JSON list of C-alpha atoms in Angstrom, two decimals:
[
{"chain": "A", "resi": 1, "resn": "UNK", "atom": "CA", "xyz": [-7.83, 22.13, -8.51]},
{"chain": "A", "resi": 2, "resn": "UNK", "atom": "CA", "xyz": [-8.33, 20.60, -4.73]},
{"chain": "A", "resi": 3, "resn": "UNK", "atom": "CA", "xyz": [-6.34, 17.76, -3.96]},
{"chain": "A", "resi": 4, "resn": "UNK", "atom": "CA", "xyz": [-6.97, 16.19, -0.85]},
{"chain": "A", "resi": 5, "resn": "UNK", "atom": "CA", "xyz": [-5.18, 12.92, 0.39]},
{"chain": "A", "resi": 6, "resn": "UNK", "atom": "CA", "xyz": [-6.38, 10.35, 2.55]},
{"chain": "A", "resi": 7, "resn": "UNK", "atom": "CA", "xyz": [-5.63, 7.01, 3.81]},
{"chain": "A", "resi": 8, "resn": "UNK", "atom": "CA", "xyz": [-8.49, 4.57, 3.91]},
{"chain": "A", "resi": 9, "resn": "UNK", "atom": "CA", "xyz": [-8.89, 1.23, 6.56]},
{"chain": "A", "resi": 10, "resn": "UNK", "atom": "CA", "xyz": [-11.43, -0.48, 3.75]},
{"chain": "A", "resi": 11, "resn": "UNK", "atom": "CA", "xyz": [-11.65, -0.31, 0.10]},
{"chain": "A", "resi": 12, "resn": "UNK", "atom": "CA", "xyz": [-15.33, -0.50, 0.31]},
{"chain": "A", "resi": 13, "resn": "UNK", "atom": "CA", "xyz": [-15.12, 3.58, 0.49]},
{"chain": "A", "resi": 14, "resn": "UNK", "atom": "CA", "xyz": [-13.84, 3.65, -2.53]},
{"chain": "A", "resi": 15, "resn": "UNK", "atom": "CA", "xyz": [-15.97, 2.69, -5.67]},
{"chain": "A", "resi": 16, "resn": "UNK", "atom": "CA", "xyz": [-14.94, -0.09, -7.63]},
{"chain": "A", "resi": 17, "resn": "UNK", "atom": "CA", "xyz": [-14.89, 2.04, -10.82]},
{"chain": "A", "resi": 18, "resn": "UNK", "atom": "CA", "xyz": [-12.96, 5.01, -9.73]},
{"chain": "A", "resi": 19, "resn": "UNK", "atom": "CA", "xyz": [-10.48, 1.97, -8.03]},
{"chain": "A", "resi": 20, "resn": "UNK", "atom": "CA", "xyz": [-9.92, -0.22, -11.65]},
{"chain": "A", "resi": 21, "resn": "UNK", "atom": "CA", "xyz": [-10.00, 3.31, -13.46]},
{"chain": "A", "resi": 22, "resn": "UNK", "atom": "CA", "xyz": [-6.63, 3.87, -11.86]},
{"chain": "A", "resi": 23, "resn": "UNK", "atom": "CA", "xyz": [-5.44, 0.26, -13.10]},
{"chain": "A", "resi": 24, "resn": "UNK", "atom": "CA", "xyz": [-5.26, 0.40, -16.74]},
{"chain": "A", "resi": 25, "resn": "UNK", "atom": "CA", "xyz": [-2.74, -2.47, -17.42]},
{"chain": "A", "resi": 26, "resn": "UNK", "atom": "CA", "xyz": [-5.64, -4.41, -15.72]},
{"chain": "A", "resi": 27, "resn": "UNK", "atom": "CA", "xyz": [-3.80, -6.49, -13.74]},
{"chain": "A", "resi": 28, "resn": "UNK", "atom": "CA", "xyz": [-6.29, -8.75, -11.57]},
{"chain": "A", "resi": 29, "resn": "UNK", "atom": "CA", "xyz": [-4.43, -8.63, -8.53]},
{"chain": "A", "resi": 30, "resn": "UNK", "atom": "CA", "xyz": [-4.89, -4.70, -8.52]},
{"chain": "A", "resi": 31, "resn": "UNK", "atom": "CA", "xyz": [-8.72, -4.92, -9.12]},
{"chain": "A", "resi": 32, "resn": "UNK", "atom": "CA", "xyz": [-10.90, -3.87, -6.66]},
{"chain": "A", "resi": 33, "resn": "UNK", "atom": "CA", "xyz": [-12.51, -6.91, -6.41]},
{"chain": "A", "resi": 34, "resn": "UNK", "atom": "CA", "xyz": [-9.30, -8.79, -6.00]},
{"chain": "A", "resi": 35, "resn": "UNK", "atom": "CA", "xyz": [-8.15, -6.26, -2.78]},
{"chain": "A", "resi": 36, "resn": "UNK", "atom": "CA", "xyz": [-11.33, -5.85, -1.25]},
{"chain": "A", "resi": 37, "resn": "UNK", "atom": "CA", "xyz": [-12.48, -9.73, -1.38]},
{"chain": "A", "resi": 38, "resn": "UNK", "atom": "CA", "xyz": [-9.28, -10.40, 0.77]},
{"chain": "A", "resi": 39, "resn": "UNK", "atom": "CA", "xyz": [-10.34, -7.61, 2.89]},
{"chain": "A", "resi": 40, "resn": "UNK", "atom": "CA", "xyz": [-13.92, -9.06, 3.14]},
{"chain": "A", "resi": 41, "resn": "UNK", "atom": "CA", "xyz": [-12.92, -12.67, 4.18]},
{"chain": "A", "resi": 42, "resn": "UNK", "atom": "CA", "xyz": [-10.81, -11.52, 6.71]},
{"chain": "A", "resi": 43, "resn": "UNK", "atom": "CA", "xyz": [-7.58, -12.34, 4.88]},
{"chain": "A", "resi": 44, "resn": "UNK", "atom": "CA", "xyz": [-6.13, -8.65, 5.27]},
{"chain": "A", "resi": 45, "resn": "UNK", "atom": "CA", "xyz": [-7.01, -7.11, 8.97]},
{"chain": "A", "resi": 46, "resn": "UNK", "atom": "CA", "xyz": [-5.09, -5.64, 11.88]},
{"chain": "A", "resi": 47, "resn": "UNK", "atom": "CA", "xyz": [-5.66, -9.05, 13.58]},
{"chain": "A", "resi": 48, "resn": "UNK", "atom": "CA", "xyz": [-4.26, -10.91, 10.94]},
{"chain": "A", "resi": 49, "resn": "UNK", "atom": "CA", "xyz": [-1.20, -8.36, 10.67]},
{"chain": "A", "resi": 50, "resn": "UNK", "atom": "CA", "xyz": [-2.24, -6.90, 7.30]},
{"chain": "A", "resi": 51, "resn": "UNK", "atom": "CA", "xyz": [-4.28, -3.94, 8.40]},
{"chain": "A", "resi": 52, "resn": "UNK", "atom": "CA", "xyz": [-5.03, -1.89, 5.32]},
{"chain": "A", "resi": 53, "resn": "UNK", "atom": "CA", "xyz": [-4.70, 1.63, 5.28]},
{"chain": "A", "resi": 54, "resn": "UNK", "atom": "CA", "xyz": [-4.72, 2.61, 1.73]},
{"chain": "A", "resi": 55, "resn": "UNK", "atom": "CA", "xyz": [-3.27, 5.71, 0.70]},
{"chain": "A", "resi": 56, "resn": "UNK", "atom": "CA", "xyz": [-6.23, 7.88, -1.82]},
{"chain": "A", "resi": 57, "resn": "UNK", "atom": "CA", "xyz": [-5.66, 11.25, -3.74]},
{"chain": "A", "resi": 58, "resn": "UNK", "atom": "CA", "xyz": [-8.81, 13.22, -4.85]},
{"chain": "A", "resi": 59, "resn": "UNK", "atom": "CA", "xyz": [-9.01, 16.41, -7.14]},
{"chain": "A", "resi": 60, "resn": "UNK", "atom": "CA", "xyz": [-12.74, 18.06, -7.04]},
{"chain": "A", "resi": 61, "resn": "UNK", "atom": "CA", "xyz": [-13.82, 15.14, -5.13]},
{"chain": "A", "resi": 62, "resn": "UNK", "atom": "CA", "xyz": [-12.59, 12.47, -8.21]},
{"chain": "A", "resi": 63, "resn": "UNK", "atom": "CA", "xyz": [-9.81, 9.62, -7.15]},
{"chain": "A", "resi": 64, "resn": "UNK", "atom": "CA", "xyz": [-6.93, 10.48, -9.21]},
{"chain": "A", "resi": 65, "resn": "UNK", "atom": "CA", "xyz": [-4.49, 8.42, -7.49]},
{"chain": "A", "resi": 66, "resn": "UNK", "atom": "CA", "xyz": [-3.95, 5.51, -4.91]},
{"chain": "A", "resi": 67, "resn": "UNK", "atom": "CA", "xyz": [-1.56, 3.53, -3.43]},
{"chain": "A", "resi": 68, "resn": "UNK", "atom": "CA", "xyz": [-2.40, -0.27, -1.49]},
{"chain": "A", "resi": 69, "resn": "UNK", "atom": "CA", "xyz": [-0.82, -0.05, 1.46]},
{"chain": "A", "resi": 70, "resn": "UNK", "atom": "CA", "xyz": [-0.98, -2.54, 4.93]},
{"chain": "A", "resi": 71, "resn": "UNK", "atom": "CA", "xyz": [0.79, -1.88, 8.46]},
{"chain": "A", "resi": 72, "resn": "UNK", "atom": "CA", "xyz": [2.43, -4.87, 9.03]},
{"chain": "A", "resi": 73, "resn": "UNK", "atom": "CA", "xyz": [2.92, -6.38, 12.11]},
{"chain": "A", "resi": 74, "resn": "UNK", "atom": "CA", "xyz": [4.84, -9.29, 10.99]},
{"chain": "A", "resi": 75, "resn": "UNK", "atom": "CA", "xyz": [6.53, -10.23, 7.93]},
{"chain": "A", "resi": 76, "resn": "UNK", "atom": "CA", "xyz": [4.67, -13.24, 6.62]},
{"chain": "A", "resi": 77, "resn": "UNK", "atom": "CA", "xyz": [3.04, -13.40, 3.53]},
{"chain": "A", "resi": 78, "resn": "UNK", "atom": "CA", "xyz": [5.16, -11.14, 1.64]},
{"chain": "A", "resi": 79, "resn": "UNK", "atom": "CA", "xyz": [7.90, -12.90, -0.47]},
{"chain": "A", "resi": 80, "resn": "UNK", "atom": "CA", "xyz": [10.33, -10.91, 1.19]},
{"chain": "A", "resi": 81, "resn": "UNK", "atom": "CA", "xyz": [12.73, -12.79, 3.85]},
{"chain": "A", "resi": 82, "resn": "UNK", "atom": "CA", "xyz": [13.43, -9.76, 5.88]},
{"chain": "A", "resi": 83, "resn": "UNK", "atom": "CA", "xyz": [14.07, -11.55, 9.58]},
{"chain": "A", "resi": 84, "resn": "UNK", "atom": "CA", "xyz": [17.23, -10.35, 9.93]},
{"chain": "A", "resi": 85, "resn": "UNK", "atom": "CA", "xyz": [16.48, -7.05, 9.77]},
{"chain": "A", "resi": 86, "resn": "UNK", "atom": "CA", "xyz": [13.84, -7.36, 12.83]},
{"chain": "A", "resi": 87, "resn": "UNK", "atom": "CA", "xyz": [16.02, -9.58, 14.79]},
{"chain": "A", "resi": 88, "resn": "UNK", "atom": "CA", "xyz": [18.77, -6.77, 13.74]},
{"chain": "A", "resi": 89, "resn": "UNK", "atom": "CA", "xyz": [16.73, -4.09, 15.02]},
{"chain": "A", "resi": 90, "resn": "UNK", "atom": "CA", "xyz": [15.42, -5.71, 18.08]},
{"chain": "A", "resi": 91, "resn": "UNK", "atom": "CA", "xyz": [19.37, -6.17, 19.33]},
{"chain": "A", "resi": 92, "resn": "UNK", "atom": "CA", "xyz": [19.31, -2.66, 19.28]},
{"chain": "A", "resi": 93, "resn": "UNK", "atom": "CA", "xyz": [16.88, -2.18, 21.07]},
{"chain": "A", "resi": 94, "resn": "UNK", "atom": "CA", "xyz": [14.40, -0.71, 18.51]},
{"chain": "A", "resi": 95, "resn": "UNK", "atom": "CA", "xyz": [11.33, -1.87, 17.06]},
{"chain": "A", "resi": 96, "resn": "UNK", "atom": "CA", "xyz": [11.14, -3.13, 13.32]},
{"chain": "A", "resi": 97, "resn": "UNK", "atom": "CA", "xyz": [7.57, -3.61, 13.78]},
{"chain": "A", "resi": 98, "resn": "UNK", "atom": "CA", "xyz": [4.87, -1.83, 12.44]},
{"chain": "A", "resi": 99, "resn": "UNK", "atom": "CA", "xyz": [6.35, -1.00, 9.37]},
{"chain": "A", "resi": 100, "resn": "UNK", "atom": "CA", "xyz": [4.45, 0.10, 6.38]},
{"chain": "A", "resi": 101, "resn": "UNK", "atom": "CA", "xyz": [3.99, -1.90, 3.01]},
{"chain": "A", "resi": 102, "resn": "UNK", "atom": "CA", "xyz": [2.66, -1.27, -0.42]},
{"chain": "A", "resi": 103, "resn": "UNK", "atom": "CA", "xyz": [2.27, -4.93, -2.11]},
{"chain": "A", "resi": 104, "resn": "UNK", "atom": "CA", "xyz": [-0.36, -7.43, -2.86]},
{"chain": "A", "resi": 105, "resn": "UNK", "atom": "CA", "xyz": [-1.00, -9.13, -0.03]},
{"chain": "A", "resi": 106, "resn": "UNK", "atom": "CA", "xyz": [0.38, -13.07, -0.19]},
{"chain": "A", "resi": 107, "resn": "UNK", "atom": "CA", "xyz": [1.67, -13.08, -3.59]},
{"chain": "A", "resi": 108, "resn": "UNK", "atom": "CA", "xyz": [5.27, -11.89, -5.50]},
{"chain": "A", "resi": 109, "resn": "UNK", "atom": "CA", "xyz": [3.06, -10.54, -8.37]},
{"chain": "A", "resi": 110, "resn": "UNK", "atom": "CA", "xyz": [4.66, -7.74, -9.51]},
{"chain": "A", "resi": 111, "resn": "UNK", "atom": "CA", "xyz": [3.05, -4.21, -11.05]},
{"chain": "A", "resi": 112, "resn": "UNK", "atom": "CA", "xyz": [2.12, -1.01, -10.91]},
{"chain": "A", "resi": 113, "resn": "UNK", "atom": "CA", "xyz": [2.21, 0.13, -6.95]},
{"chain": "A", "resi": 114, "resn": "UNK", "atom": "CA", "xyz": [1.17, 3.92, -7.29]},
{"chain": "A", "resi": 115, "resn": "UNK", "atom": "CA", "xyz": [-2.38, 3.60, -9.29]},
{"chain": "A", "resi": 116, "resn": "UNK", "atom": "CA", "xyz": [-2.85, 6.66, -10.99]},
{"chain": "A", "resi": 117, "resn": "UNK", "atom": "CA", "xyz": [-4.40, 6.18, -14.94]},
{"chain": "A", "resi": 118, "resn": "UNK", "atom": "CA", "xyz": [-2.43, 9.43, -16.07]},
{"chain": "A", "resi": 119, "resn": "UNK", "atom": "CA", "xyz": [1.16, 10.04, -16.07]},
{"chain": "A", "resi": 120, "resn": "UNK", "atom": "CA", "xyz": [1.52, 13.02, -13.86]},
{"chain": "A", "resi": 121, "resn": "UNK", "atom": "CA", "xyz": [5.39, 13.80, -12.31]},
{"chain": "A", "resi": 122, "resn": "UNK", "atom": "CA", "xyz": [3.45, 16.36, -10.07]},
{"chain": "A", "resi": 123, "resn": "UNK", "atom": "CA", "xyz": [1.65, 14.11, -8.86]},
{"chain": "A", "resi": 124, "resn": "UNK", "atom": "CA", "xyz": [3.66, 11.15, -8.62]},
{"chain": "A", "resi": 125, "resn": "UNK", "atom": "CA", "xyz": [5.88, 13.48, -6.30]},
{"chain": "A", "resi": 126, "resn": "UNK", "atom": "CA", "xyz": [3.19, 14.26, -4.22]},
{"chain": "A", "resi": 127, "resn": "UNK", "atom": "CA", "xyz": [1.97, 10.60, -3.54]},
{"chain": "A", "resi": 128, "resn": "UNK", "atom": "CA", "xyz": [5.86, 10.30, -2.84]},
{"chain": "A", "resi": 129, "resn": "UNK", "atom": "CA", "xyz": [5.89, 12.89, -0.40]},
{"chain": "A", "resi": 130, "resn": "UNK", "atom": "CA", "xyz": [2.08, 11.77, 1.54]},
{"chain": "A", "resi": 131, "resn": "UNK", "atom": "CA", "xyz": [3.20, 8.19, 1.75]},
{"chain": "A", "resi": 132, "resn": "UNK", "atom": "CA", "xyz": [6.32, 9.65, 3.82]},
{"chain": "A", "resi": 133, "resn": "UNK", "atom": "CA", "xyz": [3.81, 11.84, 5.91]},
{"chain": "A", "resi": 134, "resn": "UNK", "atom": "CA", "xyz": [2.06, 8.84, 6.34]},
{"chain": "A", "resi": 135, "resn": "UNK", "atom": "CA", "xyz": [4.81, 6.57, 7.41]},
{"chain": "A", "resi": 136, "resn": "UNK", "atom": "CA", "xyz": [5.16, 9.41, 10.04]},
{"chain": "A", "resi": 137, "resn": "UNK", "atom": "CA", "xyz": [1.98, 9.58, 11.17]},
{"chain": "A", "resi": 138, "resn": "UNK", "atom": "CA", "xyz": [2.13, 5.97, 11.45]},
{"chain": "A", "resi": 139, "resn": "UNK", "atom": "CA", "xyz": [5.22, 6.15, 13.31]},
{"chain": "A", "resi": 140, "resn": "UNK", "atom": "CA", "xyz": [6.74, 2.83, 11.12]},
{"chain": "A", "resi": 141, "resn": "UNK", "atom": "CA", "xyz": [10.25, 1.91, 11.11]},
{"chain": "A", "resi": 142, "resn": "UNK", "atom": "CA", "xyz": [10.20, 1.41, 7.53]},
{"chain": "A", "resi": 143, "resn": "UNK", "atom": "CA", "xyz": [8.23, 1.99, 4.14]},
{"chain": "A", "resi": 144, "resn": "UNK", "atom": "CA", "xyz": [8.74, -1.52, 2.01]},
{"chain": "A", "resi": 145, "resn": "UNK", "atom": "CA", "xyz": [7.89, -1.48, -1.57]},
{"chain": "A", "resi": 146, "resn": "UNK", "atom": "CA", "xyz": [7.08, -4.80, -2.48]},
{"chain": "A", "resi": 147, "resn": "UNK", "atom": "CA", "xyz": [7.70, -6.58, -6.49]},
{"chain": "A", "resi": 148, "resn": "UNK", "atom": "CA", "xyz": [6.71, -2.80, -8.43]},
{"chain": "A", "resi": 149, "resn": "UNK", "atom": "CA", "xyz": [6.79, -2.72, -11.98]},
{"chain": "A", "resi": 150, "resn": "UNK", "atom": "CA", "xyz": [10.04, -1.45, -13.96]},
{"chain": "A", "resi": 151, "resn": "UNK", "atom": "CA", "xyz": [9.06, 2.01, -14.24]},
{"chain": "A", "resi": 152, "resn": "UNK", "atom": "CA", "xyz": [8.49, 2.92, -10.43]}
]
């Protein structure tokens, strides 16, 4: 077994199959078509502060696992009054901006955040561990987690 991790800047590289395969409570706000139409219009881009860089995991070249993530420039648009934290942090003289967030993008839907259609600790912990590597590579202040279901 291979597993390779990536992040992705548009869900069009990912096929809409493979994407929903990974959703199987079906929620419409997880679809493919539902993340990449908001993508498409223009909704979700770095210019609009929602830049997508979705996090992927492959095994012999199949997506086993995924993760919709957006470095966020700004706060709006996610149900989640967190000013005082980035006025908190510019006092000190730091920057709360970019910071990295897995959510849908303009709603307080909640549900599943890591996609993944098996139940897989392993693998779970790995997704874990790349998002941090990614938050790094990023170089984010934060990692937010926005409205995920009960079990995560």
């Amino acid at each position: 077994m291979t597993r390779q991790f990536r992040v992705i800047d548009d869900l069009s590289q990912v096929s809409p199959d493979d994407w929903n395969r990974l959703n199987p409570q079906q929620n419409p706000f997880l679809s493919h078509a539902f993340l990449h139409s908001l993508e498409a219009s223009g909704s979700v881009c770095r210019e609009a502060g929602w830049q997508p860089i979705h996090l992927i995991c492959e095994e012999n070249g199949q997506l086993i696992a995924a993760m919709p993530l957006y470095l966020k420039t700004h706060s709006y648009g996610e149900f989640v009054f967190d000013w005082a934290w980035a006025e908190a942090y510019q006092r000190a003289g730091m920057n709360y901006y970019p910071k990295l967030v897995s959510a849908i993008p303009f709603t307080p839907v909640s549900g599943m955040r890591l996609l993944s259609a098996a139940t897989d600790t392993d693998l779970t912990a790995a997704m874990q561990d790349q998002l941090i590597q990614t938050a790094r590579e990023q170089d984010v202040s934060s990692v937010h987690i926005l409205f995920p279901n009960r079990e995560e």
